[in-house]
Short mmCIF file of C-alpha atoms in Angstrom, two decimals:
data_model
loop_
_atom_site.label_atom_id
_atom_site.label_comp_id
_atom_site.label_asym_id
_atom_site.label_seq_id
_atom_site.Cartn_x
_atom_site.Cartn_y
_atom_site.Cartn_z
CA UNK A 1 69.44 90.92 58.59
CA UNK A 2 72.91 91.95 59.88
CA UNK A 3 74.91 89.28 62.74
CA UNK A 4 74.88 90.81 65.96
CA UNK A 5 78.09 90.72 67.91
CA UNK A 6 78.53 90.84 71.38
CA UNK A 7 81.29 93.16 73.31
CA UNK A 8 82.93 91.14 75.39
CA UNK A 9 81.02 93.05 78.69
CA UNK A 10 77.85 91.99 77.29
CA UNK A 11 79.10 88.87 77.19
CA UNK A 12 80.45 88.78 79.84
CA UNK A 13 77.17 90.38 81.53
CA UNK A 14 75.47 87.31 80.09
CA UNK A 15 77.46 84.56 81.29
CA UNK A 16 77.24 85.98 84.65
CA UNK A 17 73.18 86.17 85.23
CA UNK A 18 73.31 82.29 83.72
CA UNK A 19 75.44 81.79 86.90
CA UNK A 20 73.18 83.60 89.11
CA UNK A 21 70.33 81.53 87.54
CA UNK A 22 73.05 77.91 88.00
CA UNK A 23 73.20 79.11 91.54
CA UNK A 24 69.11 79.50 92.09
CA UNK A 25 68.38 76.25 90.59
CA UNK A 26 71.78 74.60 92.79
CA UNK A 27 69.80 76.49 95.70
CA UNK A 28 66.57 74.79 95.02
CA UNK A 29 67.72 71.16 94.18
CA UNK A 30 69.53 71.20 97.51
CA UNK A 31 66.53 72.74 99.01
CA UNK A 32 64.50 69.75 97.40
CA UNK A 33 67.06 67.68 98.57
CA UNK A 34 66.95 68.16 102.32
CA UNK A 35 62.87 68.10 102.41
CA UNK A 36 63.00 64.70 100.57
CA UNK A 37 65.76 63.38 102.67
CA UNK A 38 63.63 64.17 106.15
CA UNK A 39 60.38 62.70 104.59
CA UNK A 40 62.85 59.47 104.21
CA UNK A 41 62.95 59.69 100.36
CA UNK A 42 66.83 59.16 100.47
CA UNK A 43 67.20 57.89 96.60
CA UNK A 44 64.84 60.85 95.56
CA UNK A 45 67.54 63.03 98.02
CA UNK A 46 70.66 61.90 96.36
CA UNK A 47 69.57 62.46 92.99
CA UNK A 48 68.46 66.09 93.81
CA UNK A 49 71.83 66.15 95.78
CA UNK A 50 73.69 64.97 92.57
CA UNK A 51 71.26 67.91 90.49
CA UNK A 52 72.81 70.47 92.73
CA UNK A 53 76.16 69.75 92.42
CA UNK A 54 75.56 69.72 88.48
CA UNK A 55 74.20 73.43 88.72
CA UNK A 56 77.43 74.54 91.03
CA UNK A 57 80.02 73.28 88.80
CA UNK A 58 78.08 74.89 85.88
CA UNK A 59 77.92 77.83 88.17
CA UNK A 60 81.45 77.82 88.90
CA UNK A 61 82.28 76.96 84.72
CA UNK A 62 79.99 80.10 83.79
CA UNK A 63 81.80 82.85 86.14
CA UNK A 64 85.35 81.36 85.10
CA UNK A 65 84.82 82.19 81.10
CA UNK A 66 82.94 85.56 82.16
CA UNK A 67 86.08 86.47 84.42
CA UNK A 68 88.58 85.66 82.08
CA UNK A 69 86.33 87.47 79.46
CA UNK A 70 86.32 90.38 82.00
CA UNK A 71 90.14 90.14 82.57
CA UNK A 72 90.97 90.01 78.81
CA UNK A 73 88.58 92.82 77.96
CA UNK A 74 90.47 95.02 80.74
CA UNK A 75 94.16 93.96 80.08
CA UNK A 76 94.42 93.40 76.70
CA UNK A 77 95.35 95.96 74.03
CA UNK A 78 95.90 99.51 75.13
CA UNK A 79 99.56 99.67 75.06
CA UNK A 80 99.37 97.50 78.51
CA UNK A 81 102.18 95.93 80.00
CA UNK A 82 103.12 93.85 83.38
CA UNK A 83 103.29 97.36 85.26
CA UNK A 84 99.42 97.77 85.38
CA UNK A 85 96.54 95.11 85.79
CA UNK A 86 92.99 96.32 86.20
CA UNK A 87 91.18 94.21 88.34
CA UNK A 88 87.21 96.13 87.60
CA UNK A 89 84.27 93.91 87.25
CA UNK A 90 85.83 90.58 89.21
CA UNK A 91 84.51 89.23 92.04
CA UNK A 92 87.14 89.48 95.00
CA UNK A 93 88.21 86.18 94.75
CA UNK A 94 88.68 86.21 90.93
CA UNK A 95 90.32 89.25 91.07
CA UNK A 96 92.85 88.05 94.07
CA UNK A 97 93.87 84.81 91.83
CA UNK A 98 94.49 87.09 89.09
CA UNK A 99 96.60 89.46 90.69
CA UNK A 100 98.51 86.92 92.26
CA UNK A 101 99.18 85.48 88.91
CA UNK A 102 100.42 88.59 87.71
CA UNK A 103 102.71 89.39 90.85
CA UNK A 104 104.38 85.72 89.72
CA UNK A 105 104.75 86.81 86.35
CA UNK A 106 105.59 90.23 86.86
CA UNK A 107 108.61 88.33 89.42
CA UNK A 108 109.64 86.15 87.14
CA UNK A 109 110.53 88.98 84.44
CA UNK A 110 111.78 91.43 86.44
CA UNK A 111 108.93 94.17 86.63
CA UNK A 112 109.76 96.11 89.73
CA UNK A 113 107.01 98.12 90.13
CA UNK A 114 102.92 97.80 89.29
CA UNK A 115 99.69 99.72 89.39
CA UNK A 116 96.91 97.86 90.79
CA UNK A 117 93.52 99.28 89.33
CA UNK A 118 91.06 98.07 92.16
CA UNK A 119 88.64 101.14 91.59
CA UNK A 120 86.83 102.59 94.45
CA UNK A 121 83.66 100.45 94.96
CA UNK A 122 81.32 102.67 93.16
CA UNK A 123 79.95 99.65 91.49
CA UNK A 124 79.28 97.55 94.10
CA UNK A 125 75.79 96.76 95.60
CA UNK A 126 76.37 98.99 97.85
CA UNK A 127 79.33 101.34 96.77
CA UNK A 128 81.61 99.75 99.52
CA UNK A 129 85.20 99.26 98.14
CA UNK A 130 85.54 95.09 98.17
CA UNK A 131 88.39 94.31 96.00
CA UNK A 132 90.68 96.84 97.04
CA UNK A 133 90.18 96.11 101.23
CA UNK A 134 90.84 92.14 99.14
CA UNK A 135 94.24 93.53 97.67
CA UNK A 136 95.74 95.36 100.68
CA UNK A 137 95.05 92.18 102.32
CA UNK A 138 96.95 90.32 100.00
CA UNK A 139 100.07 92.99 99.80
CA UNK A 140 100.02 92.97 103.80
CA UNK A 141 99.63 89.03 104.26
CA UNK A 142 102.94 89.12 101.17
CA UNK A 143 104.78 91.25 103.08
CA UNK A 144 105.13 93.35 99.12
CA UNK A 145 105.52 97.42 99.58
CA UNK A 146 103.08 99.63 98.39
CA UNK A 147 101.46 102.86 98.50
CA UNK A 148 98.10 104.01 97.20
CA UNK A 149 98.07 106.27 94.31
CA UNK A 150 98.21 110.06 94.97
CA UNK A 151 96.02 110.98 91.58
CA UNK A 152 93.91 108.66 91.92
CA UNK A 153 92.56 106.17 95.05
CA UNK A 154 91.38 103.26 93.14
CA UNK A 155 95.14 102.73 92.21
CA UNK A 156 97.49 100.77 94.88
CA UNK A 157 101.12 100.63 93.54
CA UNK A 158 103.16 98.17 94.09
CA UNK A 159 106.41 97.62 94.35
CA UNK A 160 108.52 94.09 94.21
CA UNK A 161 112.28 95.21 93.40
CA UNK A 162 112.32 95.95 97.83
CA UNK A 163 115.18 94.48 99.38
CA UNK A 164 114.32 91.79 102.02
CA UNK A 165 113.16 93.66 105.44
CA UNK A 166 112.06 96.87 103.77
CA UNK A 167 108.16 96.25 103.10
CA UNK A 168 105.01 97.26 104.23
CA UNK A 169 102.98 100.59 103.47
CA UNK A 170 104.34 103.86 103.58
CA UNK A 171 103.36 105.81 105.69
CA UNK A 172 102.20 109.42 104.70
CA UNK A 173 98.96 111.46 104.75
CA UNK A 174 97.37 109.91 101.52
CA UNK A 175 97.46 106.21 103.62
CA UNK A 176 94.45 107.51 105.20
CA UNK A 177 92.01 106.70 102.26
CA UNK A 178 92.89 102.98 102.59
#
């Protein structure tokens, strides 16, 4: 009998459905909560109350370590450096705290310009881009320059060695897939 070793995807993978799970059982203590709380059962209410708020933060715990297992697995190794993050399987919001991360650190040494790999959205429920629309919100609402790439348009480059004044998007005819 050989030990069998997770990738870090499958890993990752896991600790994400015990998070959907967190949130179902969060769902249903709260739901418990409010039906015992209108029948007047207030101590029975705040316990489920308390229950609930026990699954969230496990929630919460469970997608952290599968992001940052997602992040690693992405980032790491490959001959990367501060010039490219790749942002594929976060949620948006993950994804956005990352990036912003890496925009401080890439700042703080100097890297002047970066490729954002946001991917197109063919992975989502229902194929719709979400972290990229979530990026080009963030570049905007930064005031950073960038341009999507022209091989390949689930690449946004950015770049942050722009003198004051001089941001925004350029504007030319591949700007249209954003």
């Amino acid at each position: 009998m050989g030990n069998s070793v997770s990738s870090p995807s499958e890993e990752a993978t896991g600790l994400r459905e015990q998070a959907r799970k967190e949130a179902a059982f969060r769902n249903e203590s709260f739901s418990q909560s409010r039906a015992a709380y209108a029948a007047g059962r207030k101590r029975e209410a705040k316990e489920l109350s308390e229950k609930g708020k026990e699954h969230d933060a496990k929630k919460k715990l469970l997608n952290r370590r599968a992001a940052e297992l997602i992040f690693k697995a992405n980032n790491s190794g490959r001959g990367r450096t501060l010039e490219e993050i790749d942002l594929h399987g976060l949620h948006v919001k993950e994804a956005i705290a990352f990036l912003e991360d890496h925009i401080r650190k890439c700042k703080r040494d100097g890297t002047k310009r970066v490729e954002i790999i946001t991917g197109r959205g063919r992975n989502s429920i229902d194929g719709i881009a979400k972290i990229k629309p979530a990026v080009q919100e963030l570049i905007e609402r930064e005031r950073i320059r960038a341009y999507p790439s022209k091989t390949n348009p689930g690449r946004i480059i950015i770049e942050l060695d722009v003198p004051q004044g001089a941001v925004g998007w350029f504007i030319d005819s591949v700007c249209n897939i954003l």
